[in-house]
mmCIF file of C-alpha atoms in Angstrom:
data_model
loop_
_atom_site.group_PDB
_atom_site.id
_atom_site.type_symbol
_atom_site.label_atom_id
_atom_site.label_comp_id
_atom_site.label_asym_id
_atom_site.label_seq_id
_atom_site.Cartn_x
_atom_site.Cartn_y
_atom_site.Cartn_z
ATOM 1 C CA MET A 217 0.000 0.000 0.000
ATOM 2 C CA THR A 218 1.122 3.554 -0.698
ATOM 3 C CA PHE A 219 0.383 6.628 1.432
ATOM 4 C CA VAL A 220 0.974 10.110 -0.012
ATOM 5 C CA GLY A 221 1.068 13.278 2.060
ATOM 6 C CA CYS A 222 0.512 16.146 -0.366
ATOM 7 C CA ASP A 223 1.024 19.855 0.312
ATOM 8 C CA LEU A 224 -0.926 21.260 -2.631
ATOM 9 C CA HIS A 225 -0.395 24.715 -4.134
ATOM 10 C CA THR A 226 -1.676 26.389 -7.285
ATOM 11 C CA ARG A 227 1.415 25.792 -9.436
ATOM 12 C CA GLN A 228 3.163 22.926 -7.669
ATOM 13 C CA GLN A 229 2.869 20.385 -4.885
ATOM 14 C CA GLN A 230 5.256 18.830 -2.391
ATOM 15 C CA VAL A 231 4.710 15.122 -1.754
ATOM 16 C CA ALA A 232 5.965 12.646 0.834
ATOM 17 C CA VAL A 233 5.384 9.051 -0.294
ATOM 18 C CA LEU A 234 5.468 5.963 1.933
ATOM 19 C CA ASP A 235 5.603 2.450 0.465
ATOM 20 C CA THR A 236 4.345 0.283 3.338
ATOM 21 C CA THR A 237 5.941 -2.814 1.798
ATOM 22 C CA THR A 238 9.490 -1.478 2.041
ATOM 23 C CA GLY A 239 8.989 1.250 4.661
ATOM 24 C CA GLU A 240 10.779 3.685 2.343
ATOM 25 C CA ILE A 241 9.790 7.361 2.371
ATOM 26 C CA ARG A 242 10.671 9.575 -0.559
ATOM 27 C CA GLU A 243 10.021 13.257 -1.096
ATOM 28 C CA GLN A 244 9.521 15.154 -4.319
ATOM 29 C CA GLN A 245 8.220 18.422 -5.718
ATOM 30 C CA LEU A 246 5.844 18.175 -8.679
ATOM 31 C CA LEU A 247 5.172 21.099 -10.992
ATOM 32 C CA HIS A 248 1.660 21.384 -12.392
ATOM 33 C CA GLU A 249 2.845 21.328 -15.990
ATOM 34 C CA GLY A 250 1.917 18.934 -18.774
ATOM 35 C CA THR A 251 1.377 15.347 -17.619
ATOM 36 C CA THR A 252 3.912 15.449 -14.769
ATOM 37 C CA VAL A 253 1.373 15.018 -11.978
ATOM 38 C CA GLU A 254 -0.689 12.329 -13.709
ATOM 39 C CA ASP A 255 2.403 10.328 -14.693
ATOM 40 C CA PHE A 256 3.713 10.418 -11.125
ATOM 41 C CA TYR A 257 0.516 9.188 -9.488
ATOM 42 C CA ALA A 258 -0.188 6.608 -12.195
ATOM 43 C CA ALA A 259 3.173 4.952 -11.474
ATOM 44 C CA LEU A 260 2.629 4.501 -7.712
ATOM 45 C CA PRO A 261 2.185 0.959 -6.321
ATOM 46 C CA ARG A 262 -1.498 0.345 -5.587
ATOM 47 C CA PRO A 263 -3.611 0.732 -3.558
ATOM 48 C CA VAL A 264 -2.886 4.436 -3.070
ATOM 49 C CA THR A 265 -4.294 6.807 -0.441
ATOM 50 C CA VAL A 266 -3.578 10.519 -0.876
ATOM 51 C CA GLY A 267 -4.169 13.095 1.854
ATOM 52 C CA ILE A 268 -4.490 16.833 1.187
ATOM 53 C CA GLU A 269 -5.671 19.835 3.178
ATOM 54 C CA SER A 270 -9.017 21.395 2.318
ATOM 55 C CA THR A 271 -8.521 24.180 -0.208
ATOM 56 C CA GLY A 272 -10.507 26.029 -2.840
ATOM 57 C CA TYR A 273 -8.486 24.981 -5.881
ATOM 58 C CA ALA A 274 -8.208 21.179 -5.665
ATOM 59 C CA ILE A 275 -11.179 20.012 -7.751
ATOM 60 C CA TRP A 276 -9.018 19.177 -10.775
ATOM 61 C CA PHE A 277 -6.579 17.225 -8.585
ATOM 62 C CA HIS A 278 -9.364 15.368 -6.813
ATOM 63 C CA ALA A 279 -10.890 14.375 -10.165
ATOM 64 C CA LEU A 280 -7.496 13.223 -11.499
ATOM 65 C CA LEU A 281 -6.852 10.926 -8.538
ATOM 66 C CA GLN A 282 -10.347 9.469 -8.692
ATOM 67 C CA ARG A 283 -9.878 8.775 -12.394
ATOM 68 C CA LEU A 284 -6.689 6.870 -11.547
ATOM 69 C CA GLY A 285 -8.593 4.826 -8.968
ATOM 70 C CA HIS A 286 -6.803 6.267 -5.935
ATOM 71 C CA THR A 287 -8.439 7.070 -2.600
ATOM 72 C CA VAL A 288 -8.460 10.801 -1.829
ATOM 73 C CA LEU A 289 -8.868 12.103 1.713
ATOM 74 C CA VAL A 290 -9.384 15.821 2.284
ATOM 75 C CA GLY A 291 -8.524 17.002 5.783
ATOM 76 C CA ASP A 292 -9.702 19.864 7.956
ATOM 77 C CA ALA A 293 -6.893 22.391 7.476
ATOM 78 C CA ALA A 294 -7.311 23.947 10.938
ATOM 79 C CA LYS A 295 -7.168 20.571 12.688
ATOM 80 C CA ILE A 296 -4.143 19.488 10.647
ATOM 81 C CA ARG A 297 -2.267 22.655 11.619
ATOM 82 C CA ALA A 298 -3.291 22.224 15.265
ATOM 83 C CA MET A 299 -1.638 18.786 15.324
ATOM 84 C CA VAL A 300 1.756 20.183 14.342
ATOM 85 C CA VAL A 301 4.246 19.978 17.221
ATOM 86 C CA ARG A 302 6.948 22.161 15.651
ATOM 87 C CA LYS A 303 5.661 25.524 14.498
ATOM 88 C CA THR A 304 8.306 26.002 11.794
ATOM 89 C CA LYS A 305 6.346 25.713 8.558
ATOM 90 C CA THR A 306 7.768 24.529 5.229
ATOM 91 C CA ASP A 307 6.238 22.633 2.330
ATOM 92 C CA ARG A 308 8.397 19.576 3.109
ATOM 93 C CA ARG A 309 7.335 19.504 6.749
ATOM 94 C CA ASP A 310 3.682 19.992 5.820
ATOM 95 C CA ALA A 311 3.776 17.033 3.401
ATOM 96 C CA LEU A 312 5.574 14.834 5.943
ATOM 97 C CA HIS A 313 3.098 15.864 8.648
ATOM 98 C CA ILE A 314 0.132 14.869 6.465
ATOM 99 C CA LEU A 315 1.843 11.561 5.677
ATOM 100 C CA ASP A 316 2.414 10.915 9.382
ATOM 101 C CA LEU A 317 -1.280 11.517 10.127
ATOM 102 C CA LEU A 318 -2.275 9.112 7.342
ATOM 103 C CA ARG A 319 0.025 6.285 8.379
ATOM 104 C CA HIS A 320 -1.082 6.479 12.022
ATOM 105 C CA ASP A 321 -4.793 6.756 11.150
ATOM 106 C CA ARG A 322 -5.071 10.236 12.698
ATOM 107 C CA PHE A 323 -5.904 12.180 9.529
ATOM 108 C CA PRO A 324 -8.940 14.475 10.203
ATOM 109 C CA ALA A 325 -10.855 13.689 7.015
ATOM 110 C CA ILE A 326 -13.926 15.743 6.146
ATOM 111 C CA TRP A 327 -16.969 14.913 4.034
ATOM 112 C CA ILE A 328 -16.577 15.721 0.331
ATOM 113 C CA PRO A 329 -19.672 16.257 -1.851
ATOM 114 C CA ASP A 330 -20.078 14.507 -5.179
ATOM 115 C CA PRO A 331 -19.430 16.488 -8.413
ATOM 116 C CA ALA A 332 -23.136 17.251 -8.984
ATOM 117 C CA THR A 333 -23.491 18.674 -5.482
ATOM 118 C CA ARG A 334 -20.291 20.703 -5.882
ATOM 119 C CA GLU A 335 -21.725 22.191 -9.077
ATOM 120 C CA LEU A 336 -24.895 23.266 -7.270
ATOM 121 C CA ARG A 337 -22.823 24.765 -4.456
ATOM 122 C CA ALA A 338 -20.831 26.736 -7.014
ATOM 123 C CA LEU A 339 -24.073 27.989 -8.595
ATOM 124 C CA LEU A 340 -25.379 29.190 -5.234
ATOM 125 C CA MET A 341 -22.041 30.797 -4.341
ATOM 126 C CA HIS A 342 -22.057 32.629 -7.678
ATOM 127 C CA ARG A 343 -25.489 34.004 -6.826
ATOM 128 C CA LEU A 344 -24.258 35.071 -3.384
ATOM 129 C CA ARG A 345 -21.352 36.990 -4.935
ATOM 130 C CA LEU A 346 -23.717 38.811 -7.302
ATOM 131 C CA VAL A 347 -26.026 39.681 -4.398
ATOM 132 C CA ARG A 348 -23.085 41.145 -2.474
ATOM 133 C CA ILE A 349 -22.008 43.197 -5.499
ATOM 134 C CA GLN A 350 -25.605 44.394 -5.848
ATOM 135 C CA THR A 351 -25.670 45.440 -2.187
ATOM 136 C CA MET A 352 -22.391 47.331 -2.586
ATOM 137 C CA LEU A 353 -23.737 49.194 -5.629
ATOM 138 C CA LYS A 354 -27.014 50.035 -3.884
ATOM 139 C CA ASN A 355 -25.128 51.420 -0.895
ATOM 140 C CA GLY A 356 -23.063 53.574 -3.249
ATOM 141 C CA VAL A 357 -26.179 54.950 -4.943
ATOM 142 C CA HIS A 358 -27.810 55.711 -1.577
ATOM 143 C CA ALA A 359 -24.661 57.529 -0.424
ATOM 144 C CA LEU A 360 -24.595 59.562 -3.634
ATOM 145 C CA ALA A 361 -28.247 60.555 -3.203
ATOM 146 C CA LEU A 362 -27.813 61.495 0.459
ATOM 147 C CA ASN A 363 -24.858 63.714 -0.433
ATOM 148 C CA GLN A 364 -27.198 65.593 -2.755
ATOM 149 C CA GLY A 365 -29.903 65.961 -0.102
ATOM 150 C CA LEU A 366 -32.146 63.239 -1.555
ATOM 151 C CA ALA A 367 -33.277 60.930 1.278
ATOM 152 C CA ARG A 368 -35.813 58.367 0.061
ATOM 153 C CA GLY A 369 -34.678 55.303 1.986
ATOM 154 C CA SER A 370 -35.751 52.010 0.427
ATOM 155 C CA LYS A 371 -37.959 53.907 -2.050
ATOM 156 C CA LEU A 372 -34.958 55.463 -3.784
ATOM 157 C CA LEU A 373 -34.609 52.624 -6.283
ATOM 158 C CA ARG A 374 -38.314 52.486 -7.116
ATOM 159 C CA ARG A 375 -39.848 54.341 -10.042
ATOM 160 C CA ALA A 376 -40.499 57.693 -8.333
ATOM 161 C CA GLY A 377 -37.199 57.645 -6.455
ATOM 162 C CA LEU A 378 -35.240 56.791 -9.604
ATOM 163 C CA ALA A 379 -36.908 59.648 -11.456
ATOM 164 C CA GLN A 380 -35.789 62.073 -8.748
ATOM 165 C CA LEU A 381 -32.281 60.596 -8.707
ATOM 166 C CA GLN A 382 -31.879 60.863 -12.467
ATOM 167 C CA ALA A 383 -33.176 64.441 -12.451
ATOM 168 C CA LEU A 384 -30.522 65.640 -10.006
ATOM 169 C CA PRO A 385 -28.126 68.248 -11.457
ATOM 170 C CA LEU A 386 -24.772 66.572 -10.803
ATOM 171 C CA PRO A 387 -21.133 67.303 -11.662
ATOM 172 C CA PRO A 388 -19.926 65.243 -14.661
ATOM 173 C CA TYR A 389 -18.073 62.510 -12.752
ATOM 174 C CA THR A 390 -20.807 62.165 -10.142
ATOM 175 C CA ALA A 391 -23.398 61.841 -12.906
ATOM 176 C CA GLN A 392 -21.212 59.190 -14.524
ATOM 177 C CA ARG A 393 -21.055 57.228 -11.253
ATOM 178 C CA ARG A 394 -24.830 57.436 -10.883
ATOM 179 C CA ASP A 395 -25.544 56.300 -14.449
ATOM 180 C CA GLN A 396 -23.012 53.463 -14.417
ATOM 181 C CA SER A 397 -24.214 52.211 -11.037
ATOM 182 C CA LEU A 398 -27.836 52.159 -12.188
ATOM 183 C CA ASP A 399 -26.881 50.368 -15.411
ATOM 184 C CA LEU A 400 -24.929 47.754 -13.457
ATOM 185 C CA LEU A 401 -27.815 47.271 -11.038
ATOM 186 C CA ALA A 402 -30.214 46.659 -13.915
ATOM 187 C CA THR A 403 -27.825 44.129 -15.460
ATOM 188 C CA LEU A 404 -27.312 42.373 -12.136
ATOM 189 C CA ARG A 405 -31.054 42.177 -11.556
ATOM 190 C CA THR A 406 -31.471 40.433 -14.921
ATOM 191 C CA HIS A 407 -28.716 37.930 -14.122
ATOM 192 C CA LEU A 408 -30.119 37.278 -10.651
ATOM 193 C CA ASP A 409 -33.608 36.703 -12.049
ATOM 194 C CA HIS A 410 -32.229 34.084 -14.446
ATOM 195 C CA LEU A 411 -30.244 32.457 -11.628
ATOM 196 C CA ASP A 412 -33.283 32.382 -9.350
ATOM 197 C CA ASP A 413 -35.339 30.706 -12.087
ATOM 198 C CA ALA A 414 -32.641 28.064 -12.576
ATOM 199 C CA ILE A 415 -32.301 27.465 -8.823
ATOM 200 C CA ALA A 416 -36.078 27.175 -8.405
ATOM 201 C CA ALA A 417 -36.244 24.585 -11.188
ATOM 202 C CA VAL A 418 -33.476 22.514 -9.578
ATOM 203 C CA ALA A 419 -34.991 22.798 -6.091
ATOM 204 C CA LEU A 420 -38.388 21.556 -7.258
ATOM 205 C CA THR A 421 -36.881 18.435 -8.833
ATOM 206 C CA HIS A 422 -34.353 17.705 -6.067
ATOM 207 C CA PRO A 423 -35.090 14.599 -3.945
ATOM 208 C CA ASP A 424 -34.972 16.502 -0.622
ATOM 209 C CA ALA A 425 -35.421 20.240 -1.227
ATOM 210 C CA PRO A 426 -39.218 20.226 -1.901
ATOM 211 C CA ARG A 427 -40.066 19.161 1.667
ATOM 212 C CA LEU A 428 -38.089 22.136 2.997
ATOM 213 C CA LEU A 429 -40.116 24.456 0.770
ATOM 214 C CA THR A 430 -43.184 23.590 2.861
ATOM 215 C CA HIS A 431 -41.719 25.557 5.790
ATOM 216 C CA PRO A 432 -43.001 29.168 5.857
ATOM 217 C CA GLY A 433 -40.337 31.652 4.801
ATOM 218 C CA VAL A 434 -38.134 29.058 3.101
ATOM 219 C CA GLY A 435 -37.707 29.599 -0.637
ATOM 220 C CA PRO A 436 -35.840 27.667 -3.334
ATOM 221 C CA VAL A 437 -32.461 29.291 -2.585
ATOM 222 C CA THR A 438 -32.591 28.452 1.135
ATOM 223 C CA ALA A 439 -33.939 24.946 0.536
ATOM 224 C CA LEU A 440 -31.323 24.067 -2.073
ATOM 225 C CA ALA A 441 -28.471 25.647 -0.096
ATOM 226 C CA THR A 442 -29.453 23.625 2.969
ATOM 227 C CA VAL A 443 -29.442 20.262 1.195
ATOM 228 C CA VAL A 444 -26.220 20.832 -0.770
ATOM 229 C CA VAL A 445 -24.280 22.198 2.217
ATOM 230 C CA LEU A 446 -25.448 19.606 4.742
ATOM 231 C CA GLY A 447 -25.298 16.738 2.261
ATOM 232 C CA THR A 448 -26.007 13.367 3.876
ATOM 233 C CA VAL A 449 -27.639 14.442 7.141
ATOM 234 C CA SER A 450 -27.163 11.020 8.739
ATOM 235 C CA ARG A 451 -23.508 11.980 9.289
ATOM 236 C CA PHE A 452 -24.618 14.421 12.016
ATOM 237 C CA PRO A 453 -25.329 12.782 15.410
ATOM 238 C CA ASP A 454 -27.741 15.539 16.428
ATOM 239 C CA SER A 455 -28.846 19.107 15.764
ATOM 240 C CA LYS A 456 -26.055 20.582 17.919
ATOM 241 C CA HIS A 457 -23.474 19.181 15.512
ATOM 242 C CA VAL A 458 -25.361 20.723 12.568
ATOM 243 C CA VAL A 459 -25.458 24.147 14.236
ATOM 244 C CA SER A 460 -21.733 23.915 14.954
ATOM 245 C CA TYR A 461 -20.970 22.704 11.407
ATOM 246 C CA VAL A 462 -22.673 25.735 9.866
ATOM 247 C CA GLY A 463 -21.005 28.157 12.301
ATOM 248 C CA LEU A 464 -24.149 29.330 14.095
ATOM 249 C CA ALA A 465 -23.061 28.046 17.513
ATOM 250 C CA PRO A 466 -21.830 30.632 20.033
ATOM 251 C CA ALA A 467 -18.127 30.586 20.828
ATOM 252 C CA LEU A 468 -17.322 29.273 24.302
ATOM 253 C CA SER A 469 -14.675 30.787 26.545
ATOM 254 C CA ALA A 470 -13.980 28.675 29.639
ATOM 255 C CA SER A 471 -11.477 29.242 32.430
ATOM 256 C CA ALA A 472 -11.573 27.330 35.719
ATOM 257 C CA ASP A 473 -15.252 27.349 36.722
ATOM 258 C CA LYS A 474 -16.197 30.343 34.573
ATOM 259 C CA TYR A 475 -17.984 29.927 31.252
ATOM 260 C CA ARG A 476 -18.840 32.661 28.799
ATOM 261 C CA LEU A 477 -20.714 32.392 25.505
ATOM 262 C CA GLY A 478 -19.596 34.834 22.839
ATOM 263 C CA LYS A 479 -20.532 35.625 19.266
ATOM 264 C CA ILE A 480 -21.227 32.843 16.774
ATOM 265 C CA THR A 481 -18.101 31.076 15.543
ATOM 266 C CA LYS A 482 -18.777 31.565 11.804
ATOM 267 C CA GLN A 483 -16.648 28.440 11.262
ATOM 268 C CA GLY A 484 -18.684 26.894 8.505
ATOM 269 C CA SER A 485 -20.609 27.701 5.357
ATOM 270 C CA ALA A 486 -20.945 31.460 4.816
ATOM 271 C CA LEU A 487 -23.445 30.653 2.064
ATOM 272 C CA LEU A 488 -25.836 28.782 4.348
ATOM 273 C CA ARG A 489 -25.520 31.328 7.164
ATOM 274 C CA PHE A 490 -26.375 34.113 4.710
ATOM 275 C CA VAL A 491 -29.475 32.468 3.233
ATOM 276 C CA LEU A 492 -30.684 31.313 6.658
ATOM 277 C CA GLY A 493 -30.395 34.890 7.873
ATOM 278 C CA GLN A 494 -32.559 36.058 4.982
ATOM 279 C CA ALA A 495 -35.053 33.235 5.469
ATOM 280 C CA ALA A 496 -35.216 33.916 9.211
ATOM 281 C CA ALA A 497 -36.523 37.420 8.529
ATOM 282 C CA HIS A 498 -39.460 35.935 6.591
ATOM 283 C CA ALA A 499 -40.023 32.891 8.808
ATOM 284 C CA SER A 500 -40.180 35.040 11.951
ATOM 285 C CA ARG A 501 -43.234 36.763 10.483
ATOM 286 C CA LEU A 502 -44.977 33.625 9.224
ATOM 287 C CA ASP A 503 -44.418 30.961 11.897
ATOM 288 C CA PRO A 504 -46.032 31.620 15.312
ATOM 289 C CA GLU A 505 -43.274 30.026 17.412
ATOM 290 C CA LEU A 506 -40.484 31.797 15.520
ATOM 291 C CA THR A 507 -42.430 35.057 15.808
ATOM 292 C CA ARG A 508 -42.509 34.689 19.604
ATOM 293 C CA THR A 509 -38.808 33.819 19.694
ATOM 294 C CA TYR A 510 -37.875 36.848 17.620
ATOM 295 C CA ARG A 511 -40.016 39.332 19.547
ATOM 296 C CA THR A 512 -38.870 38.087 22.959
ATOM 297 C CA LEU A 513 -35.174 38.127 22.103
ATOM 298 C CA ALA A 514 -35.392 41.400 20.169
ATOM 299 C CA GLN A 515 -36.684 43.120 23.310
ATOM 300 C CA ARG A 516 -34.066 41.538 25.582
ATOM 301 C CA ARG A 517 -30.974 41.237 23.369
ATOM 302 C CA GLY A 518 -31.596 43.339 20.259
ATOM 303 C CA ARG A 519 -32.782 42.546 16.745
ATOM 304 C CA ALA A 520 -29.435 41.293 15.419
ATOM 305 C CA LYS A 521 -29.130 38.557 18.053
ATOM 306 C CA ALA A 522 -32.804 37.717 17.682
ATOM 307 C CA LYS A 523 -32.287 37.197 13.953
ATOM 308 C CA VAL A 524 -29.346 34.850 14.589
ATOM 309 C CA ALA A 525 -31.396 32.871 17.120
ATOM 310 C CA VAL A 526 -34.249 32.452 14.635
ATOM 311 C CA ALA A 527 -31.798 31.407 11.912
ATOM 312 C CA ARG A 528 -30.388 28.792 14.298
ATOM 313 C CA LYS A 529 -33.852 27.468 15.169
ATOM 314 C CA LEU A 530 -34.770 27.393 11.495
ATOM 315 C CA LEU A 531 -31.642 25.376 10.684
ATOM 316 C CA VAL A 532 -32.523 22.837 13.392
ATOM 317 C CA ARG A 533 -36.029 22.513 11.977
ATOM 318 C CA LEU A 534 -34.796 21.976 8.428
ATOM 319 C CA PHE A 535 -32.300 19.380 9.670
ATOM 320 C CA ILE A 536 -35.070 17.458 11.458
ATOM 321 C CA MET A 537 -37.290 17.595 8.368
ATOM 322 C CA LEU A 538 -34.458 16.174 6.249
ATOM 323 C CA ARG A 539 -33.430 13.566 8.803
ATOM 324 C CA ASP A 540 -36.972 12.300 9.423
ATOM 325 C CA HIS A 541 -38.211 12.768 5.822
ATOM 326 C CA ILE A 542 -41.156 14.917 6.912
ATOM 327 C CA ASP A 543 -42.744 18.154 5.744
ATOM 328 C CA TYR A 544 -43.636 21.231 7.802
ATOM 329 C CA ASP A 545 -47.160 20.074 8.712
ATOM 330 C CA GLU A 546 -45.836 16.779 10.071
ATOM 331 C CA PHE A 547 -43.107 18.639 11.951
ATOM 332 C CA ARG A 548 -45.725 20.860 13.599
ATOM 333 C CA ARG A 549 -47.897 17.845 14.412
ATOM 334 C CA ARG A 550 -45.021 16.139 16.238
ATOM 335 C CA GLY A 551 -44.408 19.149 18.441
ATOM 336 C CA ARG A 552 -41.761 21.770 18.907
ATOM 337 C CA ALA A 553 -38.174 21.488 17.744
ATOM 338 C CA PRO A 554 -35.485 20.966 20.399
ATOM 339 C CA VAL A 555 -34.515 24.284 21.950
ATOM 340 C CA VAL A 556 -31.089 25.633 20.968
ATOM 341 C CA ALA A 557 -29.476 28.103 23.370
ATOM 342 C CA PRO A 558 -29.513 31.666 21.960
ATOM 343 C CA GLY A 559 -26.206 33.382 21.164
#
């Protein structure tokens, strides 16, 4: 058997290879040029297990190794770094460290979605980026209007507000910024409409997303994001692990007999946290229990923390619906969801 610890970069990789038959370890740097990488891995004695850290540019490498019939393990980068005894960091030491974790069965492997799920994640992330660009442009337009004494709030980008904005006598460069921003916003809106149509079509035909759509306030984007981020929900022992996985659990600071809960960890999917936050705003108006939760916490802790608490409760509900294969009506019939401590 062959174990490979791989420190992967964009243009090259450092590998440490162990042949368990001979006990020999060899090290090598591979440049990502031509067929160098494929030739190297194709020549290794089988079976082969390759370990790499989680990264955002390894899809091609993952696909290559799977095509060659090798086992690929992707590890939690933070946990791998935490297991390093010596803090001096080099590519050689990183590759050898990964190899050591593999050979001693200590490698912190994480779940990897299949190619179809990765494609849907990429689609949803693309939409999220466009939404953030749209928000940035809207904020710029609002700032421009306020600097000219035009305060219309959310009505600025509606028909009457736009007419007032476009009628403002502005210096040449300011007028150019206004016109270009409005043009970009119109283009983005068209792209987002097309994306939303595509996402809705996929969500309706997905095996699991339609049951999530039965929950008030949950639309196609939230439903699809939940199923593609969580993946196989049976891998989570309980709802607490799901909340922690998404990064909606409060950080814990403990010293001696003192415990303090802080802000949410945000160690998880930014995509799912974002869409759950949006869905929470709608669900807190449509579901009686979530309405009570929001109003109570908003009075005691403020609206921002109340929104996070509702998003957390909503995530737990969606997890239960997926785990138990039930819709919203059946969830309500069974009783309340388990209570999750507010942040």
